[in-house]
Amino acid sequence: LAVRLVCSGFRVLVGSRNPKRKAGLFPAAAEVTGRAEAAKRADVIFVAVFREHYSTLCDLADVLVGKILVDVSNNTEINHHKESNAEYLASLFPACTVVKGFNVVSAWTLQSGARDGNKQVLICSNSQEAKRTVAEIAQVMGFTPVDMGCMASAREIENIPLRLLPAWKIPIFLALGLFLCFFTYNLIRQVVHPYIREQKNKLYKIPIEVVNTTLPCVSYVMLSLVYLPGVLAACSQLYYGTKYRRFPDWLDQWLQHRKQMGLLSFFCAALHAVYSLCLPLRRSHRYLLIETAVKQAVEKKMTIWVEEEVWRMEIYISVGIIALGLLSLLAITSLPSIANSLNWREFSFIQ
């Protein structure tokens, strides 16, 4: 943080309990001094300590009166405390103005600049003037400040870095469930059934062929689940005769997860394409080719060309390539950066 502030042209004072020992950790342009002196000379103070150590700053309460304190801390667990760190800091220093910010920006992004990583800096405070000051600092540093409202939003901002793909959990579990169901069915159909009926060992099909048969099934169903809630929503609006009636919670959640389901459908389709290309590379496929050639030589057949099967395979591959291309177009236009550049008519035309 100090490096990025210095590179952005700010005068940086670092307050430390051991300024001489810590001076080497900061850029030469940053002045490392005692905590009391740094607090006295600075107008905006970044509180870069853990929540458990906020109380150690109480000795500086008189010096901090009227200052803007920027809380950049994070927790180790979601909703670990009853109140957010920023609210707790504000309760300790009521004479100061506390702003929550910069906690969702990683150290890598700060070191490499706003050209990498997420450029947004989420900010919240009960003071509009303090938020404006911190927002200006973020803009000079090359980031995009986002006003998240009053201090009550600090709890949500602190939870953001701790969440692991919150919008993807339901779609991923759904895709895994579908995969297990279809995989079990295909395993019984292609491996277990031939073994029971004909005593043929076809376990070699499990890693590639059974998986390859399962992936398009999952992709089809996931793609259907993308467009089905829209139809149900339209039927609901027609039934009630208005589009302003709130949807049921289950349908509302379903509608909000359509993008993730669509991208998972594309992911399964892309894997299916790769697996299909790998089918002729298997050792088992080569053995089957040699076995067919030997049988043809023994039976003295000059050709085993079947026109219908040839055309069926050619059309199958051609249509599969076109379908994957169209699904790729849908997947790309569902990305926020692409979708935001399209107007509603263009997006509807692609759909």
Coordinates of C-alpha atoms in Angstrom, one line a residue:
L1 CA 0.0 0.0 0.0
A2 CA 2.8 2.4 0.9
V3 CA 4.6 1.6 -2.4
R4 CA 1.5 2.2 -4.5
L5 CA 0.8 5.5 -2.7
V6 CA 4.4 6.7 -3.2
C7 CA 4.2 5.8 -6.9
S8 CA 1.0 7.7 -7.2
G9 CA 2.6 10.9 -6.0
F10 CA 1.4 11.0 -2.4
R11 CA 3.6 11.9 0.6
V12 CA 3.6 8.9 2.8
L13 CA 4.4 8.7 6.5
V14 CA 4.7 5.3 8.1
G15 CA 4.0 5.2 11.9
S16 CA 5.8 2.3 13.6
R17 CA 6.8 1.4 17.2
N18 CA 10.3 0.6 15.9
P19 CA 10.9 3.1 13.1
K20 CA 14.6 2.4 12.8
R21 CA 14.2 -1.3 12.5
K22 CA 11.3 -1.1 10.0
A23 CA 12.6 1.7 7.7
G24 CA 14.2 -0.8 5.3
L25 CA 10.8 -2.5 4.6
F26 CA 9.4 0.6 2.9
P27 CA 10.4 2.7 -0.2
A28 CA 13.0 5.4 0.3
A29 CA 10.4 8.1 -0.5
A30 CA 8.3 7.0 2.4
E31 CA 9.2 8.5 5.8
V32 CA 9.2 6.0 8.6
T33 CA 8.7 7.6 12.0
G34 CA 7.0 7.1 15.3
R35 CA 3.2 6.4 15.5
A36 CA 2.4 9.6 17.4
E37 CA 4.3 11.8 15.0
A38 CA 2.8 10.1 11.9
A39 CA -0.7 10.5 13.3
K40 CA -0.1 14.1 14.1
R41 CA 1.2 15.1 10.7
A42 CA -1.2 13.0 8.5
D43 CA -4.7 13.9 7.5
V44 CA -5.7 10.5 6.2
I45 CA -4.5 7.5 8.2
F46 CA -4.5 3.9 6.9
V47 CA -5.0 1.6 10.0
A48 CA -3.0 -1.4 8.8
V49 CA -3.1 -3.5 12.0
F50 CA -5.3 -6.4 13.0
R51 CA -8.6 -5.9 14.8
E52 CA -7.1 -7.4 18.0
H53 CA -4.5 -4.6 18.1
Y54 CA -6.9 -1.7 17.6
S55 CA -6.8 -1.1 21.3
T56 CA -3.0 -0.4 21.2
L57 CA -3.9 2.9 19.3
C58 CA -6.0 4.2 22.1
D59 CA -2.9 6.1 23.4
L60 CA -3.1 8.2 20.2
A61 CA -6.8 9.1 20.7
D62 CA -6.1 12.8 21.4
V63 CA -3.9 13.1 18.3
L64 CA -6.4 11.3 16.0
V65 CA -9.3 13.7 16.7
G66 CA -10.8 14.8 13.5
K67 CA -8.7 12.5 11.3
I68 CA -9.9 10.1 8.6
L69 CA -9.1 6.5 9.5
V70 CA -9.2 4.1 6.6
D71 CA -9.7 0.5 7.9
V72 CA -8.1 -2.0 5.5
S73 CA -8.4 -5.1 7.6
N74 CA -10.0 -8.4 6.9
N75 CA -11.2 -11.4 9.0
T76 CA -10.3 -15.0 8.9
E77 CA -13.9 -16.2 8.9
I78 CA -17.2 -14.9 7.5
N79 CA -19.2 -13.0 10.2
H80 CA -16.6 -13.9 12.8
H81 CA -17.6 -11.0 15.0
K82 CA -21.0 -9.4 15.8
E83 CA -19.8 -6.1 14.3
S84 CA -17.5 -5.3 11.5
N85 CA -13.9 -4.3 12.1
A86 CA -14.6 -0.8 10.8
E87 CA -17.6 -0.4 13.1
Y88 CA -15.5 -1.6 16.0
L89 CA -12.7 0.9 15.1
A90 CA -15.3 3.7 14.9
S91 CA -16.6 2.8 18.4
L92 CA -13.0 3.0 19.8
F93 CA -12.4 6.4 18.2
P94 CA -15.8 8.3 18.1
A95 CA -14.0 11.6 17.4
C96 CA -12.6 10.2 14.1
T97 CA -14.2 9.5 10.8
V98 CA -13.8 5.9 9.8
V99 CA -13.9 4.7 6.1
K100 CA -13.8 1.1 5.1
G101 CA -11.8 0.5 2.0
F102 CA -8.9 -1.2 0.1
N103 CA -9.5 -4.5 1.8
V104 CA -10.7 -6.3 -1.4
V105 CA -7.6 -5.2 -3.3
S106 CA -4.8 -7.8 -3.1
A107 CA -1.2 -7.1 -2.4
W108 CA -0.3 -8.3 -5.9
T109 CA -2.7 -5.7 -7.4
L110 CA -1.2 -2.9 -5.3
Q111 CA 2.3 -3.9 -6.2
S112 CA 1.7 -4.3 -10.0
G113 CA -0.7 -1.4 -10.3
A114 CA -4.3 -1.2 -11.4
R115 CA -3.6 -2.8 -14.8
D116 CA -3.7 -6.2 -13.2
G117 CA -6.4 -7.8 -11.0
N118 CA -9.6 -6.2 -9.9
K119 CA -9.6 -2.4 -10.3
Q120 CA -12.5 -1.7 -8.0
V121 CA -12.1 -0.3 -4.5
L122 CA -15.2 -0.8 -2.4
I123 CA -15.7 2.1 0.1
C124 CA -18.3 2.8 2.8
S125 CA -18.6 5.4 5.6
N126 CA -21.1 7.5 7.4
S127 CA -19.4 10.6 6.1
Q128 CA -19.8 11.6 2.5
E129 CA -16.9 14.0 2.7
A130 CA -14.6 11.3 4.0
K131 CA -15.7 8.9 1.3
R132 CA -15.1 11.5 -1.3
T133 CA -11.5 12.0 0.0
V134 CA -10.7 8.3 0.0
A135 CA -12.3 7.9 -3.4
E136 CA -10.1 10.6 -4.8
I137 CA -7.0 8.8 -3.4
A138 CA -8.2 5.6 -5.0
Q139 CA -8.7 7.3 -8.4
V140 CA -5.2 8.8 -8.3
M141 CA -3.8 5.3 -7.6
G142 CA -5.5 4.1 -10.8
F143 CA -8.4 2.3 -9.2
T144 CA -12.2 2.7 -9.5
P145 CA -13.9 3.6 -6.2
V146 CA -17.3 2.1 -5.6
D147 CA -19.5 3.8 -3.0
M148 CA -21.2 1.0 -1.0
G149 CA -23.1 3.3 1.3
C150 CA -23.0 3.8 5.0
M151 CA -20.9 2.0 7.6
A152 CA -23.4 -0.8 7.9
S153 CA -22.1 -2.1 4.5
A154 CA -18.7 -2.7 6.1
R155 CA -19.7 -6.2 7.2
E156 CA -20.6 -7.2 3.7
I157 CA -17.4 -5.7 2.3
E158 CA -15.3 -7.6 4.8
N159 CA -17.0 -10.9 3.9
I160 CA -16.3 -10.5 0.1
P161 CA -12.6 -11.7 0.2
L162 CA -13.6 -14.8 2.2
R163 CA -16.3 -16.1 -0.1
L164 CA -15.4 -18.9 -2.5
L165 CA -17.4 -18.5 -5.7
P166 CA -20.7 -17.8 -4.0
A167 CA -22.7 -17.6 -7.2
W168 CA -21.2 -20.9 -8.5
K169 CA -21.9 -23.3 -5.7
I170 CA -25.5 -24.3 -6.7
P171 CA -24.6 -24.7 -10.4
I172 CA -21.5 -26.7 -9.7
F173 CA -23.2 -29.0 -7.3
L174 CA -26.0 -29.4 -9.9
A175 CA -23.6 -30.2 -12.7
L176 CA -21.7 -32.7 -10.5
G177 CA -25.0 -34.4 -9.5
L178 CA -26.1 -34.7 -13.2
F179 CA -22.6 -36.0 -14.1
L180 CA -22.8 -38.7 -11.4
C181 CA -26.3 -39.8 -12.5
F182 CA -25.5 -40.0 -16.2
F183 CA -22.0 -41.5 -15.5
T184 CA -23.7 -44.3 -13.5
Y185 CA -26.2 -44.9 -16.2
N186 CA -23.6 -45.1 -18.9
L187 CA -21.3 -47.2 -16.8
I188 CA -24.0 -49.8 -16.3
R189 CA -25.0 -49.6 -20.0
Q190 CA -21.5 -49.8 -21.5
V191 CA -19.5 -51.8 -18.9
V192 CA -21.6 -53.6 -16.4
H193 CA -24.3 -54.9 -18.7
P194 CA -21.9 -56.5 -21.3
Y195 CA -19.9 -58.1 -18.5
I196 CA -23.0 -59.7 -17.0
R197 CA -24.6 -60.8 -20.3
E198 CA -21.5 -61.7 -22.4
Q199 CA -18.7 -61.9 -19.8
K200 CA -16.8 -59.2 -21.8
N201 CA -14.4 -57.0 -19.8
K202 CA -14.8 -53.5 -21.0
L203 CA -13.4 -51.6 -18.0
Y204 CA -11.0 -49.8 -20.3
K205 CA -13.9 -47.7 -21.5
I206 CA -14.4 -45.9 -18.1
P207 CA -11.7 -43.2 -18.2
I208 CA -12.5 -41.8 -21.7
E209 CA -15.4 -43.4 -23.5
V210 CA -17.9 -43.5 -20.6
V211 CA -16.9 -40.0 -19.5
N212 CA -17.2 -38.7 -23.1
T213 CA -20.7 -40.2 -23.4
T214 CA -21.6 -38.5 -20.1
L215 CA -20.4 -35.0 -20.8
P216 CA -22.8 -34.1 -23.7
C217 CA -25.7 -35.3 -21.6
V218 CA -24.8 -32.9 -18.8
S219 CA -24.2 -30.1 -21.3
Y220 CA -27.7 -30.6 -22.8
V221 CA -29.5 -30.6 -19.5
M222 CA -27.6 -27.6 -18.2
L223 CA -28.3 -25.7 -21.3
S224 CA -32.0 -26.6 -21.0
L225 CA -31.9 -25.4 -17.4
V226 CA -30.6 -22.0 -18.6
Y227 CA -33.7 -21.3 -20.8
L228 CA -36.4 -23.1 -18.8
P229 CA -36.7 -20.5 -16.0
G230 CA -37.3 -17.8 -18.5
V231 CA -40.2 -19.7 -20.0
L232 CA -41.6 -20.3 -16.5
A233 CA -41.2 -16.6 -15.6
A234 CA -43.1 -15.7 -18.8
C235 CA -45.9 -18.1 -18.0
S236 CA -46.1 -16.7 -14.5
Q237 CA -46.4 -13.1 -15.9
L238 CA -49.1 -14.2 -18.3
Y239 CA -51.0 -16.1 -15.6
Y240 CA -51.1 -13.1 -13.2
G241 CA -51.5 -10.6 -16.1
T242 CA -48.6 -8.4 -14.9
K243 CA -44.8 -8.3 -15.0
Y244 CA -44.5 -6.4 -11.8
R245 CA -45.4 -9.3 -9.5
R246 CA -42.4 -10.7 -7.6
F247 CA -41.3 -14.2 -8.7
P248 CA -41.2 -17.1 -6.1
D249 CA -37.8 -17.3 -4.3
W250 CA -36.9 -20.6 -6.0
L251 CA -37.6 -19.1 -9.5
D252 CA -35.8 -15.9 -8.6
Q253 CA -32.7 -17.8 -7.5
W254 CA -32.9 -20.0 -10.6
L255 CA -33.0 -16.9 -12.9
Q256 CA -29.9 -15.5 -11.2
H257 CA -27.8 -18.6 -11.8
R258 CA -28.5 -18.9 -15.5
K259 CA -25.1 -17.4 -16.5
Q260 CA -23.2 -19.9 -14.4
M261 CA -25.2 -22.8 -15.7
G262 CA -24.6 -21.7 -19.3
L263 CA -20.9 -21.4 -18.8
L264 CA -20.8 -24.9 -17.1
S265 CA -22.8 -26.2 -20.1
F266 CA -20.1 -24.8 -22.4
F267 CA -17.4 -26.2 -20.3
C268 CA -18.9 -29.7 -20.5
A269 CA -19.4 -29.3 -24.3
A270 CA -15.7 -28.2 -24.8
L271 CA -14.5 -31.2 -22.7
H272 CA -16.7 -33.5 -24.9
A273 CA -15.0 -32.1 -28.0
V274 CA -11.6 -32.7 -26.6
Y275 CA -12.5 -36.2 -25.4
S276 CA -13.9 -37.0 -28.9
L277 CA -10.7 -36.0 -30.6
C278 CA -8.8 -38.3 -28.3
L279 CA -10.9 -41.4 -29.0
P280 CA -8.8 -42.5 -32.0
L281 CA -5.6 -42.0 -30.0
R282 CA -6.4 -44.8 -27.5
R283 CA -4.5 -48.0 -27.5
S284 CA -7.8 -49.9 -27.4
H285 CA -8.9 -48.2 -30.6
R286 CA -5.7 -49.3 -32.4
Y287 CA -6.2 -52.8 -31.3
L288 CA -9.7 -52.8 -32.6
L289 CA -8.5 -51.5 -35.9
I290 CA -5.9 -54.2 -36.2
E291 CA -8.4 -56.8 -35.2
T292 CA -10.9 -55.6 -37.9
A293 CA -8.1 -55.7 -40.5
V294 CA -7.1 -59.2 -39.6
K295 CA -10.8 -60.4 -39.8
Q296 CA -11.1 -58.7 -43.2
A297 CA -8.0 -60.4 -44.4
V298 CA -9.1 -63.8 -43.1
E299 CA -12.5 -63.4 -44.7
K300 CA -10.8 -62.1 -47.9
K301 CA -13.0 -58.9 -48.0
M302 CA -11.6 -56.2 -50.3
T303 CA -13.6 -53.4 -48.6
I304 CA -15.8 -52.8 -45.6
W305 CA -17.0 -49.3 -46.7
V306 CA -20.5 -48.6 -45.5
E307 CA -21.8 -45.4 -47.2
E308 CA -24.5 -44.8 -44.6
E309 CA -22.1 -45.0 -41.6
V310 CA -19.6 -42.7 -43.3
W311 CA -22.2 -40.0 -44.0
R312 CA -23.6 -40.3 -40.5
M313 CA -20.2 -39.8 -38.9
E314 CA -19.3 -36.9 -41.3
I315 CA -22.6 -35.1 -40.5
Y316 CA -22.2 -35.8 -36.8
I317 CA -18.8 -34.2 -36.6
S318 CA -19.8 -31.2 -38.8
V319 CA -23.0 -30.5 -36.8
G320 CA -21.0 -30.9 -33.5
I321 CA -18.4 -28.3 -34.6
I322 CA -21.2 -25.9 -35.5
A323 CA -23.0 -26.5 -32.3
L324 CA -19.8 -25.9 -30.2
G325 CA -19.2 -22.7 -32.1
L326 CA -22.7 -21.4 -31.4
L327 CA -22.4 -22.4 -27.7
S328 CA -19.0 -20.6 -27.6
L329 CA -20.8 -17.4 -28.9
L330 CA -23.4 -17.7 -26.2
A331 CA -20.7 -18.3 -23.5
I332 CA -18.6 -15.3 -24.6
T333 CA -21.6 -12.9 -24.7
S334 CA -22.6 -13.9 -21.2
L335 CA -19.3 -12.5 -19.8
P336 CA -20.0 -9.1 -18.1
S337 CA -17.3 -7.3 -20.1
I338 CA -18.8 -8.4 -23.4
A339 CA -22.5 -8.2 -22.4
N340 CA -22.1 -4.7 -21.1
S341 CA -20.9 -3.6 -24.6
L342 CA -24.1 -4.9 -26.2
N343 CA -27.5 -3.3 -26.2
W344 CA -30.6 -5.3 -25.4
R345 CA -31.6 -5.9 -29.0
E346 CA -28.1 -7.2 -29.9
F347 CA -28.1 -9.5 -26.8
S348 CA -31.5 -10.8 -27.6
F349 CA -30.5 -11.4 -31.2
I350 CA -27.5 -13.5 -30.2
Q351 CA -29.7 -15.5 -27.7

